[in-house]
Structures are given as structure tokens and as C-alpha cells.
mmCIF file of C-alpha atoms in Angstrom:
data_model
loop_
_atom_site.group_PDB
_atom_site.id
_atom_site.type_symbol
_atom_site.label_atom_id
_atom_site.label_comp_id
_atom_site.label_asym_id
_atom_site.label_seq_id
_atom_site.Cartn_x
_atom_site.Cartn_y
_atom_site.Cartn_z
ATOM 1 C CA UNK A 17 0.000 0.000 0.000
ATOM 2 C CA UNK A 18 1.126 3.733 -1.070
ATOM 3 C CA UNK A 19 0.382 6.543 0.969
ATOM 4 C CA UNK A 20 0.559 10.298 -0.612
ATOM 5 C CA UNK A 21 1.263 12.996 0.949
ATOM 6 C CA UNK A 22 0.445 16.194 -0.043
ATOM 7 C CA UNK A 23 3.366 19.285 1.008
ATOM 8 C CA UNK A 24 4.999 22.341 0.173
ATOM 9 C CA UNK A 25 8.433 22.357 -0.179
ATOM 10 C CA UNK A 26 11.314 22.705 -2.689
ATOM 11 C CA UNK A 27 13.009 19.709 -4.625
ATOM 12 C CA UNK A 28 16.652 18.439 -4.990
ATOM 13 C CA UNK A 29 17.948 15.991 -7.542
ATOM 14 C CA UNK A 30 20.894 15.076 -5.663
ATOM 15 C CA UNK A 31 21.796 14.698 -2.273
ATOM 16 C CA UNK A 32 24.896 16.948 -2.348
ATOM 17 C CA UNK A 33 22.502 19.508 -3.990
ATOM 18 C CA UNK A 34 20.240 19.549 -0.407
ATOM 19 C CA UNK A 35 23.333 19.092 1.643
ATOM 20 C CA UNK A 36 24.302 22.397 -0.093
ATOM 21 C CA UNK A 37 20.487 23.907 0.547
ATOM 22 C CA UNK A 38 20.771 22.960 4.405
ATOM 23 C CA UNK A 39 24.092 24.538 4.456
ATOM 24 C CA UNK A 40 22.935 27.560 2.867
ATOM 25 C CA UNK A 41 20.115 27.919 5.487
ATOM 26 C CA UNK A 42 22.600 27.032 8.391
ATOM 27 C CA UNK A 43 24.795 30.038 6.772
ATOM 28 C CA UNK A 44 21.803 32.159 7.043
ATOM 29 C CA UNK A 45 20.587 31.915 10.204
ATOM 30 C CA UNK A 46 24.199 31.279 11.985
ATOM 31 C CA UNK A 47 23.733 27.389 12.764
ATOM 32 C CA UNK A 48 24.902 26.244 14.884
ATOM 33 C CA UNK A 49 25.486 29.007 17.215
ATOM 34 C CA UNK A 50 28.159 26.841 19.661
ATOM 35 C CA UNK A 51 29.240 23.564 18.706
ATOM 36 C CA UNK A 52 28.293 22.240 21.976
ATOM 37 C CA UNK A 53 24.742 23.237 20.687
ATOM 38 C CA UNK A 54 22.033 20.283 20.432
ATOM 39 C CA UNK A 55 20.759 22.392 17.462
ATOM 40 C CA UNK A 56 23.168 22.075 14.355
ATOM 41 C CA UNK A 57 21.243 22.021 10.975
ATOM 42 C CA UNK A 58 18.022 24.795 10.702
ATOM 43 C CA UNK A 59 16.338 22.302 7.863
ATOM 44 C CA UNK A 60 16.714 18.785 7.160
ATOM 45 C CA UNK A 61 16.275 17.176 3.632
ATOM 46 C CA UNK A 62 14.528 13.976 3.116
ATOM 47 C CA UNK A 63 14.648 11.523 0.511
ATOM 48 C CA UNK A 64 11.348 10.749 -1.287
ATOM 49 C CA UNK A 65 12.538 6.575 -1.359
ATOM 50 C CA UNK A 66 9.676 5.910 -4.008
ATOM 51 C CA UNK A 67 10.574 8.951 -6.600
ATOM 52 C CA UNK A 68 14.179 8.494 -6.091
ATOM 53 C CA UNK A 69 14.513 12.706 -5.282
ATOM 54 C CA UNK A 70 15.275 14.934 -1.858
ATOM 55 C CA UNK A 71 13.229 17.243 -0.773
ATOM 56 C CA UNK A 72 12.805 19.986 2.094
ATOM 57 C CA UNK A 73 9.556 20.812 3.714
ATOM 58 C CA UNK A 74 8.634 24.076 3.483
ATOM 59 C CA UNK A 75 8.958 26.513 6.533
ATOM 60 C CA UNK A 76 8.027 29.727 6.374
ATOM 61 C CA UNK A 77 11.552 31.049 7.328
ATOM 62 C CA UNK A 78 12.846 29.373 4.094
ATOM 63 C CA UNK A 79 10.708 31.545 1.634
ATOM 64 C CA UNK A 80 13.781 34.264 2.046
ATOM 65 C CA UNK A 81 16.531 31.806 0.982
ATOM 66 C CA UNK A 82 14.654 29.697 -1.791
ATOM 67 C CA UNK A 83 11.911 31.607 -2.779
ATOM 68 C CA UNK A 84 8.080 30.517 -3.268
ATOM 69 C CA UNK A 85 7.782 26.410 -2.856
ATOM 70 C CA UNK A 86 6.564 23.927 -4.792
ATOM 71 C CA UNK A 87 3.471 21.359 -4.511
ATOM 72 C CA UNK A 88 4.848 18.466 -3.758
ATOM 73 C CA UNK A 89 3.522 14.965 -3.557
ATOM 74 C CA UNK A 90 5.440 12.201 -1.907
ATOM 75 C CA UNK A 91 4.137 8.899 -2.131
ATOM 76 C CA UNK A 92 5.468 6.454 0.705
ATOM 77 C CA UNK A 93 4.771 2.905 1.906
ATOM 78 C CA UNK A 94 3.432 2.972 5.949
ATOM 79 C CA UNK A 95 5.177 0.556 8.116
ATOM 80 C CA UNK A 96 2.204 -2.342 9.180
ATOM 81 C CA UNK A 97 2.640 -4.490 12.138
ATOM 82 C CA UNK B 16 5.382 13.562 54.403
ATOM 83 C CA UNK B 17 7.083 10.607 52.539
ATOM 84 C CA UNK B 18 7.642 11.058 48.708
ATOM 85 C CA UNK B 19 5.999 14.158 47.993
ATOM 86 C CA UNK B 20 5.693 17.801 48.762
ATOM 87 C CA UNK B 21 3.516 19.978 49.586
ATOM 88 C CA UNK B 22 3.572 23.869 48.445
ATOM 89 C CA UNK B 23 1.679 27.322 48.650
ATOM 90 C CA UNK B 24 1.020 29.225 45.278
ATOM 91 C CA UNK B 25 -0.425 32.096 45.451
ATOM 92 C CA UNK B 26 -1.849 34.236 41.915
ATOM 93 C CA UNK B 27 -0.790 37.317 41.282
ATOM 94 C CA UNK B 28 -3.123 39.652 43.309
ATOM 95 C CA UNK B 29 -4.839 37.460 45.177
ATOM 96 C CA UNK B 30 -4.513 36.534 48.895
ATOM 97 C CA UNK B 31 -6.002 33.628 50.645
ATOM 98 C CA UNK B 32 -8.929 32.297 50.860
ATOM 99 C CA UNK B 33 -8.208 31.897 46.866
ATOM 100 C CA UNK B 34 -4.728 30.302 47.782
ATOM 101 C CA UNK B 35 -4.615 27.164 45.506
ATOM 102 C CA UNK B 36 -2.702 24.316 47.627
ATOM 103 C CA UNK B 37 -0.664 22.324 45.381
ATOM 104 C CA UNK B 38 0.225 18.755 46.825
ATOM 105 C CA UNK B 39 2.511 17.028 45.270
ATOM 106 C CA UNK B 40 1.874 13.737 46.388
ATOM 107 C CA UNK B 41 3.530 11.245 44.669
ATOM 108 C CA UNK B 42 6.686 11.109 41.999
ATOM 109 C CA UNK B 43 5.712 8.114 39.962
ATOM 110 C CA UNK B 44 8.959 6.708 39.318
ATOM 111 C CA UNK B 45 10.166 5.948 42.829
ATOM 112 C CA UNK B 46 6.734 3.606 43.033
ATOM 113 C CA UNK B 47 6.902 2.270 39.443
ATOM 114 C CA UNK B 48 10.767 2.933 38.266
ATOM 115 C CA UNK B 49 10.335 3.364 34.110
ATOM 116 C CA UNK B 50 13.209 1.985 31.457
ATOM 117 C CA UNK B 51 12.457 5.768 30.097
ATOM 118 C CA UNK B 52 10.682 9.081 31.242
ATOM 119 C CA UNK B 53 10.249 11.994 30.074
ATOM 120 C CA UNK B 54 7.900 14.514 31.259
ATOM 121 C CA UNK B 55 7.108 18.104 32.474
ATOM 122 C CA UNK B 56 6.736 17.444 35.867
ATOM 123 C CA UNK B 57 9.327 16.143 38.610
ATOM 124 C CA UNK B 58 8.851 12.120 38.320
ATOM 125 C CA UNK B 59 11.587 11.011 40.559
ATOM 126 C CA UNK B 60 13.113 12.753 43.786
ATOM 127 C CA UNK B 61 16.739 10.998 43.181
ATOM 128 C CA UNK B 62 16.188 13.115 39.443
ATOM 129 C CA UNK B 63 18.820 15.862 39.691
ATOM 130 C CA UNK B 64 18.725 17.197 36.133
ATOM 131 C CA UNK B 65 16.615 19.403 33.928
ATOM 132 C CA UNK B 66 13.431 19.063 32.275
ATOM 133 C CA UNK B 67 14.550 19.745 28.598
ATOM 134 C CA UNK B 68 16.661 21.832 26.996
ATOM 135 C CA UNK B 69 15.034 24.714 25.394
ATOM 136 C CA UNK B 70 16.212 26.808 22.111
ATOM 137 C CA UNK B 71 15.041 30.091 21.778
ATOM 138 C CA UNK B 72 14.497 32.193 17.997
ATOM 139 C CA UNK B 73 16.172 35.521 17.842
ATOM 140 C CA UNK B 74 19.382 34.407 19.114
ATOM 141 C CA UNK B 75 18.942 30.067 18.545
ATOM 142 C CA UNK B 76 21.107 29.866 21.903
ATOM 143 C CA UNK B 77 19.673 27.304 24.589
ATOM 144 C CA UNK B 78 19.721 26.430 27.894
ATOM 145 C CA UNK B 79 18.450 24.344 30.179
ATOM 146 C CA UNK B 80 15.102 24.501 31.986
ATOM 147 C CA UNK B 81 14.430 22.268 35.130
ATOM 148 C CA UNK B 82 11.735 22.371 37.595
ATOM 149 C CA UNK B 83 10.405 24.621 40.139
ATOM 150 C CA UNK B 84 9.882 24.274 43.952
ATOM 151 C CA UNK B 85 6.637 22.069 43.093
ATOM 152 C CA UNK B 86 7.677 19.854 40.493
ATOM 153 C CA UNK B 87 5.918 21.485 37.966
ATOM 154 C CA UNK B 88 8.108 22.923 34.650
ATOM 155 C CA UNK B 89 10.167 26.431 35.822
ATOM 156 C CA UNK B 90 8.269 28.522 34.059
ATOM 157 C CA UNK B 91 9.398 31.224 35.776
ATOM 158 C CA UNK B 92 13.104 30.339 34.182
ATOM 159 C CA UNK B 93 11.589 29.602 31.035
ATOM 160 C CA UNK B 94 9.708 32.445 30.599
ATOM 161 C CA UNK B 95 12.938 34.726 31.025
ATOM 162 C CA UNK B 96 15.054 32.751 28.610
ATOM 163 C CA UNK B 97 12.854 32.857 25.813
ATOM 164 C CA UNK B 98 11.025 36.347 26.378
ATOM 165 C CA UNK B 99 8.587 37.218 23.142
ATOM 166 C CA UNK B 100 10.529 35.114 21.140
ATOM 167 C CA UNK B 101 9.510 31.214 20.267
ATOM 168 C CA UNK B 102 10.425 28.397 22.266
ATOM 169 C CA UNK B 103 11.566 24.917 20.943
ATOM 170 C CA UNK B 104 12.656 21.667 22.996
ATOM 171 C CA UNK B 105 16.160 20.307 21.710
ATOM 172 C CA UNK B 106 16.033 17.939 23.835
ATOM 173 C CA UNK B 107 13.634 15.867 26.277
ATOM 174 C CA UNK B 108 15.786 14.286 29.334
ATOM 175 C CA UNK B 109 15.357 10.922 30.912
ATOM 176 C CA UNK B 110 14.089 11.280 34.136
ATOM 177 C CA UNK B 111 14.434 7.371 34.498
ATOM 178 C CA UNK B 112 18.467 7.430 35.117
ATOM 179 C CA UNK B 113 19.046 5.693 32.866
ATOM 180 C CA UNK B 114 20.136 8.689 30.206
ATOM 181 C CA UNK B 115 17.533 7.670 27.658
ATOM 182 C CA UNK B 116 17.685 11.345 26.381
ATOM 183 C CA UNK B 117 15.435 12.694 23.497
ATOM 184 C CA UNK B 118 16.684 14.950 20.959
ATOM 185 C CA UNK B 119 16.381 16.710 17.513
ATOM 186 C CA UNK B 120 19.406 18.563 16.247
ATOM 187 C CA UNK B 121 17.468 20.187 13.389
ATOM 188 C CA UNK B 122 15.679 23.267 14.040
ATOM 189 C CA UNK B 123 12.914 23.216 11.673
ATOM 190 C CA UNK B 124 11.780 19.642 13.326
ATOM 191 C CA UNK B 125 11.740 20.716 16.791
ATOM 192 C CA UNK B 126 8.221 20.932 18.952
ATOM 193 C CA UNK B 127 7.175 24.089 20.393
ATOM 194 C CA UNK B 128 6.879 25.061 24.023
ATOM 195 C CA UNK B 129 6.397 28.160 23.578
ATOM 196 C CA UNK B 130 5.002 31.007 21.435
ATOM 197 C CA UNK B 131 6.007 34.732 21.148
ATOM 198 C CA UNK B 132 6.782 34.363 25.054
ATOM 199 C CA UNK B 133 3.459 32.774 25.962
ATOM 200 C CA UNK B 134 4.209 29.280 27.340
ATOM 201 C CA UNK B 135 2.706 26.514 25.911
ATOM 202 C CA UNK B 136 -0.786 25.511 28.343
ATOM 203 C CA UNK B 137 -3.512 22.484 28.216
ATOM 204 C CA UNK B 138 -5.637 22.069 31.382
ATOM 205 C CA UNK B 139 -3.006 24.039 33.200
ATOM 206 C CA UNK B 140 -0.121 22.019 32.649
ATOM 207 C CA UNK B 141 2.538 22.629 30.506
ATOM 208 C CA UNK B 142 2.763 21.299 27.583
ATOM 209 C CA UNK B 143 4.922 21.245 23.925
ATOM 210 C CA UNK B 144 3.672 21.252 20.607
ATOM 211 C CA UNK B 145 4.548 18.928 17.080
ATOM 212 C CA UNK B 146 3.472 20.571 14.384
ATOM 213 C CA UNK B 147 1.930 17.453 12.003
ATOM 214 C CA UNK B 148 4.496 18.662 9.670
ATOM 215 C CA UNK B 149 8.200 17.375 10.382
ATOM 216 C CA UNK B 150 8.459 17.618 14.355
ATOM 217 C CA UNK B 151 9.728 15.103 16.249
ATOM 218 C CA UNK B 152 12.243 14.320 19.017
ATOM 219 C CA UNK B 153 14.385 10.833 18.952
ATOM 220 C CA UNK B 154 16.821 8.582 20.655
ATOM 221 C CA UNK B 155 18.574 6.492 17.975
ATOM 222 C CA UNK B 156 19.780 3.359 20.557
ATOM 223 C CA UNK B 157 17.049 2.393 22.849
ATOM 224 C CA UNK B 158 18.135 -0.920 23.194
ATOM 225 C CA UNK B 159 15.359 -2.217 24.552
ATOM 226 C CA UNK B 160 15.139 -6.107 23.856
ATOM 227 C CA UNK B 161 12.167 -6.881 26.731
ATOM 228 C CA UNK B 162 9.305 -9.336 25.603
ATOM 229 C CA UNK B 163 7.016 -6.943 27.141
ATOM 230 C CA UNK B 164 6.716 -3.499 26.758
ATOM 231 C CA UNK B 165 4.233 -1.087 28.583
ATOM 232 C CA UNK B 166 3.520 2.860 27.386
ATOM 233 C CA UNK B 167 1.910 5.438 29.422
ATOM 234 C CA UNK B 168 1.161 8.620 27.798
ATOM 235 C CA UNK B 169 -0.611 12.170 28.017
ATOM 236 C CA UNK B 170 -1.379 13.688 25.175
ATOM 237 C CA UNK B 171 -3.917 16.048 22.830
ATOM 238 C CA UNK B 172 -4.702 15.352 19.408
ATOM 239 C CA UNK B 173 -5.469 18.524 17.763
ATOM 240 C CA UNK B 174 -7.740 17.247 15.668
ATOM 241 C CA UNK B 175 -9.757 13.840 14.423
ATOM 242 C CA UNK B 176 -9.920 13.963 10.843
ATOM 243 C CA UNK B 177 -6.469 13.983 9.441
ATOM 244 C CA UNK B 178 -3.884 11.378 8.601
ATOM 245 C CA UNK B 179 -1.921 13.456 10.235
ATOM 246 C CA UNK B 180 -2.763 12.031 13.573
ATOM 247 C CA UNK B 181 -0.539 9.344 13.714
ATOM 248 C CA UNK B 182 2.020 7.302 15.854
ATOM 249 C CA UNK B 183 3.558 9.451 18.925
ATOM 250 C CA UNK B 184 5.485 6.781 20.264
ATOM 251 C CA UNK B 185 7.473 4.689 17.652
ATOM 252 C CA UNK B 186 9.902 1.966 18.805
ATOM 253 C CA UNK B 187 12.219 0.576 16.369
ATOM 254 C CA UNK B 188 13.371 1.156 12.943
ATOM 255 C CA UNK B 189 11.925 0.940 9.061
ATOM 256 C CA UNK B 190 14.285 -1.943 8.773
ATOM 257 C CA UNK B 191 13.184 -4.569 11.157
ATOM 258 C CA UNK B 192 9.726 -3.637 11.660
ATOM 259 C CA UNK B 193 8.637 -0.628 14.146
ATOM 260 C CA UNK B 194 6.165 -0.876 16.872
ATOM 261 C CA UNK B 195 4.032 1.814 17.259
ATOM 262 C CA UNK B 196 3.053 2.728 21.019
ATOM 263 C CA UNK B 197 0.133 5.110 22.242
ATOM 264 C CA UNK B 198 -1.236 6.138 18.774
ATOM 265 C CA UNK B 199 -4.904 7.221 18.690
ATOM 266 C CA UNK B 200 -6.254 8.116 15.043
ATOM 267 C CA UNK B 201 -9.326 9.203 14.137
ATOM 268 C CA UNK B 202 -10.863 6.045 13.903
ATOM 269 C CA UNK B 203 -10.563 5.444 17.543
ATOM 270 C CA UNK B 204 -8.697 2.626 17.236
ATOM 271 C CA UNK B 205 -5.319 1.916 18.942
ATOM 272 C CA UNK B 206 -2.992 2.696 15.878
ATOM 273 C CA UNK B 207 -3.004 2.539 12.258
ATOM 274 C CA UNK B 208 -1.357 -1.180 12.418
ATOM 275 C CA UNK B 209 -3.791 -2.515 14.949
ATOM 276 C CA UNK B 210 -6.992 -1.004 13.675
ATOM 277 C CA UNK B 211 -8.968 -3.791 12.182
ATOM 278 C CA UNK B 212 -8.219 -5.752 15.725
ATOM 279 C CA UNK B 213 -8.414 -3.647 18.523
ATOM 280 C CA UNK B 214 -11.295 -0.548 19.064
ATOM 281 C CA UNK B 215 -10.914 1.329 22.145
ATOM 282 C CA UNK B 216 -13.271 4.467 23.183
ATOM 283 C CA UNK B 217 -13.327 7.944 21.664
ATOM 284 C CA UNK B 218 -10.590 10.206 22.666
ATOM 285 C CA UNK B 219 -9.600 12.350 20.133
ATOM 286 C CA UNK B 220 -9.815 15.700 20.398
ATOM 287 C CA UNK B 221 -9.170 15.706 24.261
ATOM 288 C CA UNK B 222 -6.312 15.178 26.454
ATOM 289 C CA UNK B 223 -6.490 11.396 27.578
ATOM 290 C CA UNK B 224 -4.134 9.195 28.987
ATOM 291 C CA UNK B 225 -2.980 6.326 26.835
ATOM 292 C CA UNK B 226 -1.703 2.888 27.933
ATOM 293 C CA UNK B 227 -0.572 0.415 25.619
ATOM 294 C CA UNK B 228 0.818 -3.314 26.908
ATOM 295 C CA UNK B 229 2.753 -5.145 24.664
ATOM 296 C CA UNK B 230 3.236 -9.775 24.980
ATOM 297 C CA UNK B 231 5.543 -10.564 22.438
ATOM 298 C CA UNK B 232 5.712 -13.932 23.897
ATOM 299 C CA UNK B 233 1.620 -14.359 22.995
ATOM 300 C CA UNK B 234 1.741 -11.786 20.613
ATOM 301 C CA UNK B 235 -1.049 -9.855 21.907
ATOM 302 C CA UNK B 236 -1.778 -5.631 22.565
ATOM 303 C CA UNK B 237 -3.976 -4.351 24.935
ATOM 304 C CA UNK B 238 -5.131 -1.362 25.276
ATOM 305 C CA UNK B 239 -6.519 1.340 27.397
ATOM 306 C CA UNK B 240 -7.777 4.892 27.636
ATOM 307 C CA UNK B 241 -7.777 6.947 31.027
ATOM 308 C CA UNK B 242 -9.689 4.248 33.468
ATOM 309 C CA UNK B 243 -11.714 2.777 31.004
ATOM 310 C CA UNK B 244 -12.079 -1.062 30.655
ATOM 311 C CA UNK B 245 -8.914 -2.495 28.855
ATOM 312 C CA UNK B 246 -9.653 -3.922 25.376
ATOM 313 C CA UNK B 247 -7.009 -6.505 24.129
ATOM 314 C CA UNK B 248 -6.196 -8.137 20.565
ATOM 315 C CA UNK B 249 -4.068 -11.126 19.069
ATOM 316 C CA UNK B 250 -1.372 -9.479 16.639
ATOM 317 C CA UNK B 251 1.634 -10.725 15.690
ATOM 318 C CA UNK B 252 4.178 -7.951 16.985
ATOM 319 C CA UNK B 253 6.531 -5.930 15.170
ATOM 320 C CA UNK B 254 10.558 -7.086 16.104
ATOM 321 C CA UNK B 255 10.933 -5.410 19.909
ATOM 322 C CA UNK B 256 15.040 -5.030 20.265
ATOM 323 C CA UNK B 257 15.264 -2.315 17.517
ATOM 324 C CA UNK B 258 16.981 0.237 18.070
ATOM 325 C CA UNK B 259 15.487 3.422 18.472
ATOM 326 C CA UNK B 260 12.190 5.772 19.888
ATOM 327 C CA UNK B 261 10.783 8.582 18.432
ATOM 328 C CA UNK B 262 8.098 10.695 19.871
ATOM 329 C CA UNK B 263 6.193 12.449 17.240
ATOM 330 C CA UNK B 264 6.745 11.020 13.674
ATOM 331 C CA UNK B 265 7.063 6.955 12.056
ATOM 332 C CA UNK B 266 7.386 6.122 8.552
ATOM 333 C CA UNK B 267 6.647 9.683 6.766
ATOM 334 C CA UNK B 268 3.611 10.265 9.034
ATOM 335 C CA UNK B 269 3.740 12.943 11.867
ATOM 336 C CA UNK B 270 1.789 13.455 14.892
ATOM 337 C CA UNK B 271 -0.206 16.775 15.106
ATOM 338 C CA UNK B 272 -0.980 17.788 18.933
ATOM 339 C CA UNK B 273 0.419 18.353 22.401
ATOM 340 C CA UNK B 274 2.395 15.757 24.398
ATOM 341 C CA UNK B 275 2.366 16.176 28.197
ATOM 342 C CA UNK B 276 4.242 12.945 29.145
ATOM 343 C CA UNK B 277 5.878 9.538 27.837
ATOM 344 C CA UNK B 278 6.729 6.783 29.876
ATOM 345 C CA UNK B 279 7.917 3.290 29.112
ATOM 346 C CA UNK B 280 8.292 -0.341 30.514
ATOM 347 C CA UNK B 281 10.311 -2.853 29.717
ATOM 348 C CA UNK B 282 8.097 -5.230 31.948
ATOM 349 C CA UNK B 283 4.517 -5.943 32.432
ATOM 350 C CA UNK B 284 3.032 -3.203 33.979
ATOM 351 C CA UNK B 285 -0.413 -4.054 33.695
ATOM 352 C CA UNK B 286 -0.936 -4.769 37.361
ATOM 353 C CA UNK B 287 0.534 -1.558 38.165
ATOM 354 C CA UNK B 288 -1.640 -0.495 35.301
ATOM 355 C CA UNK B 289 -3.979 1.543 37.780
ATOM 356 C CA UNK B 290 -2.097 2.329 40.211
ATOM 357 C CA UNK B 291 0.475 4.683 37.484
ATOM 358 C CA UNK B 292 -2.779 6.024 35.712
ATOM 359 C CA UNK B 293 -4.206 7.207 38.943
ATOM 360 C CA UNK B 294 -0.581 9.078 39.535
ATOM 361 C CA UNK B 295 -1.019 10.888 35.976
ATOM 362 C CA UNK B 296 -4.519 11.869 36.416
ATOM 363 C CA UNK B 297 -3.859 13.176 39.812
ATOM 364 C CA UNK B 298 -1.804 15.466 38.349
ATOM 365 C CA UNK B 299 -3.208 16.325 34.834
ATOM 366 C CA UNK B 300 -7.209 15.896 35.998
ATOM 367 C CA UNK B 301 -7.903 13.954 32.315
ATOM 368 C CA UNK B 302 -10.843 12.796 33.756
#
């Protein structure tokens, strides 16, 4: 069984492309701030298994680094016990 | 008075006779010691550390936040860290001792406590916040490997008609099967895996305690919601000595609503069943 779900957020091809993208929004907002911090990325990419691309989920404090995202629908198989 | 204690809080501007007395009566781990805790409140009096950690926007420094003179959250100490800005929880701490630590390194995927410097509130208790959306908080090496597993919960779904609402506990990883602990969906059922086998009473929607016992010897759940009559199911269970636990997201799906407290067994607590649900509602009045 396939589950879709239905998000906003902006698409990589590659997964040194989104490494880049979290970088770039680490950059931004000066993450991490000590590197004793728990906090060290600001975004996290994720890998859409079934599509074979990366994606980030849109937060509103990314529209200033990437611009307006996308409609994106990820299709994913649910773990069943 | 043995395991407890007993306080004065007075509101702002008021003087007695509308003193509220807050007893704090019991700290549920030193009757029913947990393989992992975490929580809002003091649950153990040999517990020496903080609450969680707490990251704050405007700055993105943390710190830690314990507990006040009552056991209840320092809200006090929270309240000056964070100011108007947003609250997040890095990480939720083991109260068991046993360093079972929660925590989520990314800041976009951390739950809220609180929100342009109001603190976070359901049924006067503090409480944080995953957004449906990526939030989540995990330990990657639970190491739990018991035959029986038992989950006590208090949480707020924030709605009933999404597929949103979905695991809040998960133990275990994609790649050996994942059990999924103290799950209400919409349907009323226990989780998503266990629906067409086990129906439990409506408590979406509302705060609720959750219990969940798990045989992997008989392969069998039972399940439970505040101090209603346990229901219980045959299902063949999901692999129990994977590695990890993650509050608020399993397999692409996240949990959308408020989490009060998470604790968990790695032995059958169903005798204690009532005596640890009558601890939680004693403190969070669920019902």
C-alpha cells in the first residue's frame, strides 16, 4: 500500500545539492550558534525513497533563501505491524 | 510527608482564601521505576537534572530549563530565557536514570513550548507542541530487547480527521519492523497497524491518557484509555530489540498535537496499570 502525501516544499535531484540547501540555510541563520549546541542544521532534507529525489519541507523562514515552494507529492509505503 | 511535597502558590493579586494548595503527592517513578521518562513534571526525587533543553528564535542559543519548587516545569526560568521570542525543545531528558535522552538537532523539526513568550498551556499544565508537519524528538539506541513493553502517555490530538494524527510513540526502525506505542487516530482505534483488531473508546480531540501493553511472547496488545475497561487483541508484533524511539513522527507520518508525558516499561506493567494512571490523572485531571 502507497500513501501520498500532499506538502509544500522545494526539490533536490541530488543529495549533495540539499546538503548544499541545508548549508545555505545554516549560513543564514548562523547554525549552529556553539558547537556544543544540540541544534546544528536549521532544515533537514529527506529523501522521497519511491521517486528516487530529496526534498525539504517548506517553513516559512525558508521563503527568504529559496523563494516561493513547490506542490509536492510524496508517495510512501506505511510501516504495518 | 514521605515522597511528595507539599507547596503554597499564590496568583498574582490574590490573597487567601483563593490560595490554591498544590500537593505534590507522589513522583511516579520511585513507586513504578520506568526503562524511560520523560515529562514536564518532577517524576523522581533521586532526578537531579533538567526538564529539557530549550532553544530560543532571535538568538537560537539554549539552555536548560528544570523544575520549580513544586515539580511542575520552571516557568518562571523559562519564561525569562525565551522572552517574546519562540520556544523549541532540543532535547527531552530521561528522568528514568538511565540517560535515555530525546533529541532533535534540526531546528525546523523541533516541537514548540512556547510562542512569542506565551508558554505553551492544556488544562493548566505545561505542555509542547509537534506541528503534524516534520516535528519530532528521537533517541537512535534504545536498546530495549524486553518481551514486554508497557507505554503510558498524556497527550492532545489537535484534531480527528487527518492522517496526520498518527504514531507518537514509535519503537524501532523501518528496517526490522517498528512498533508503534500510544497512537490514537481518528478512527478510535489503537494505531493505524492494529486497527482492524483492537477498538478502544473515543478520545480524540481531548487530552487522555494512553496505555498500551505489549506480549511478544503471545503476541497480543492491549489497550486502554484513562480508566476505562482495557480492550485486548491477538497481533503478531513488530521485532521489539530495535533500536530506536521517536516521539512524534514513524514512517513519513507525523503526529499533530500536544504531548504532556511519555513513559515506558520494559516489563509488564499491567498490574501496576492503575495504580500509574491514577498518579497521571492526579496530576493532569484527564478525567
Amino acid at each position: 500500500m502507497t500513501i501520498t502525501k500532499y506538502i509544500k516544499g522545494y526539490i533536490f535531484y541530488s543529495e549533495q545539492d540539499a546538503t548544499n540547501a541545508r548549508e545555505k540555510c545554516d549560513v543564514y541563520f548562523g547554525i549552529p550558534v556553539s558547537p556544543e549546541d544540540v541544534t546544528q542544521n536549521w532544515c533537514e532534507y529527506f529523501f522521497a525513497e519511491l521517486q528516487g529525489f530529496y526534498y525539504i519541507i517548506f517553513d516559512e523562514s525558508l521563503r527568504h533563501i529559496f523563494g516561493e515552494p513547490l506542490d509536492l507529492e510524496i508517495h510512501y509505503t506505511p510501516i504495518v505491524l | 510527608m514521605a515522597n511528595g511535597r507539599l507547596g503554597l502558590r499564590t496568583r498574582p493579586g490574590l490573597v487567601r482564601p483563593d490560595t490554591e494548595v498544590f500537593q505534590f503527592k507522589n513522583f511516579l517513578l520511585n513507586d513504578y521505576p520506568a526503562y524511560a521518562a520523560y515529562s514536564l513534571r518532577l517524576l523522581n526525587s533521586a532526578y537531579t537534572g533538567s526538564a529539557i533543553k530549550v532553544r530560543r528564535s532571535g538568538d537560537n542559543t539554549e539552555q536548560n530549563i528544570g523544575f520549580d519548587a513544586y515539580g511542575n516545569l520552571d516557568e518562571v526560568r523559562l519564561k525569562e530565557f525565551v522572552g517574546s521570542n519562540n520556544g523549541f525543545v532540543t532535547t527531552w531528558y530521561d528522568q528514568s536514570g538511565n540517560l535515555r535522552d530525546l533529541v532533535q538537532s534540526t531546528a525546523a523539526n523541533q516541537p514548540q513550548i512556547v510562542v512569542s513568550g506565551i508558554v505553551l498551556n492544556n488544562q493548566n499544565r505545561v505542555t509542547v507542541r509537534f506541528d503534524g508537519t516534520n516535528d519530532s524528538l528521537t533517541l537512535s539506541s534504545l536498546g530495549l530487547t524486553s518481551e514486554y513493553v508497557s507505554v503510558f502517555s498524556v497527550q492532545k490530538n489537535d484534531d480527528n480527521g487527518s492522517g496526520d494524527l498518527d504514531e507518537i510513540f514509535g519503537i524501532g526502525n523501518q528496517s526490522n519492523g517498528r512498533a508503534r506505542f500510544n497512537a490514537i487516530v481518528f478512527g478510535n482505534y489503537l494505531s493505524a497497524g492494529f486497527a482492524s483488531n483492537l477498538t478502544i473508546s473515543a478520545a480524540s480531540c481531548f487530552q487522555y491518557i494512553h496505555i498500551s501493553h505489549f506480549d511478544n511472547a503471545n503476541d497480543t496488545i492491549y489497550g486502554q484509555i484513562n480508566n476505562e475497561t482495557e480492550q485486548n487483541a491477538s497481533r503478531t508484533l513488530a521485532n521489539m530489540s530495535s533500536p530506536a524511539i521517536t516521539i512524534g513522527s514513524l514512517s513519513g507520518a507525523f503526529y499533530k498535537g500536544f504531548f504532556n508525558e511519555g513513559i515506558i516499561y520494559s516489563s509488564d506493567q499491567r498490574s501496576n496499570t492503575s495504580g500509574i494512571i491514577s498518579n497521571l490523572n492526579d496530576y493532569y485531571k484527564v478525567y
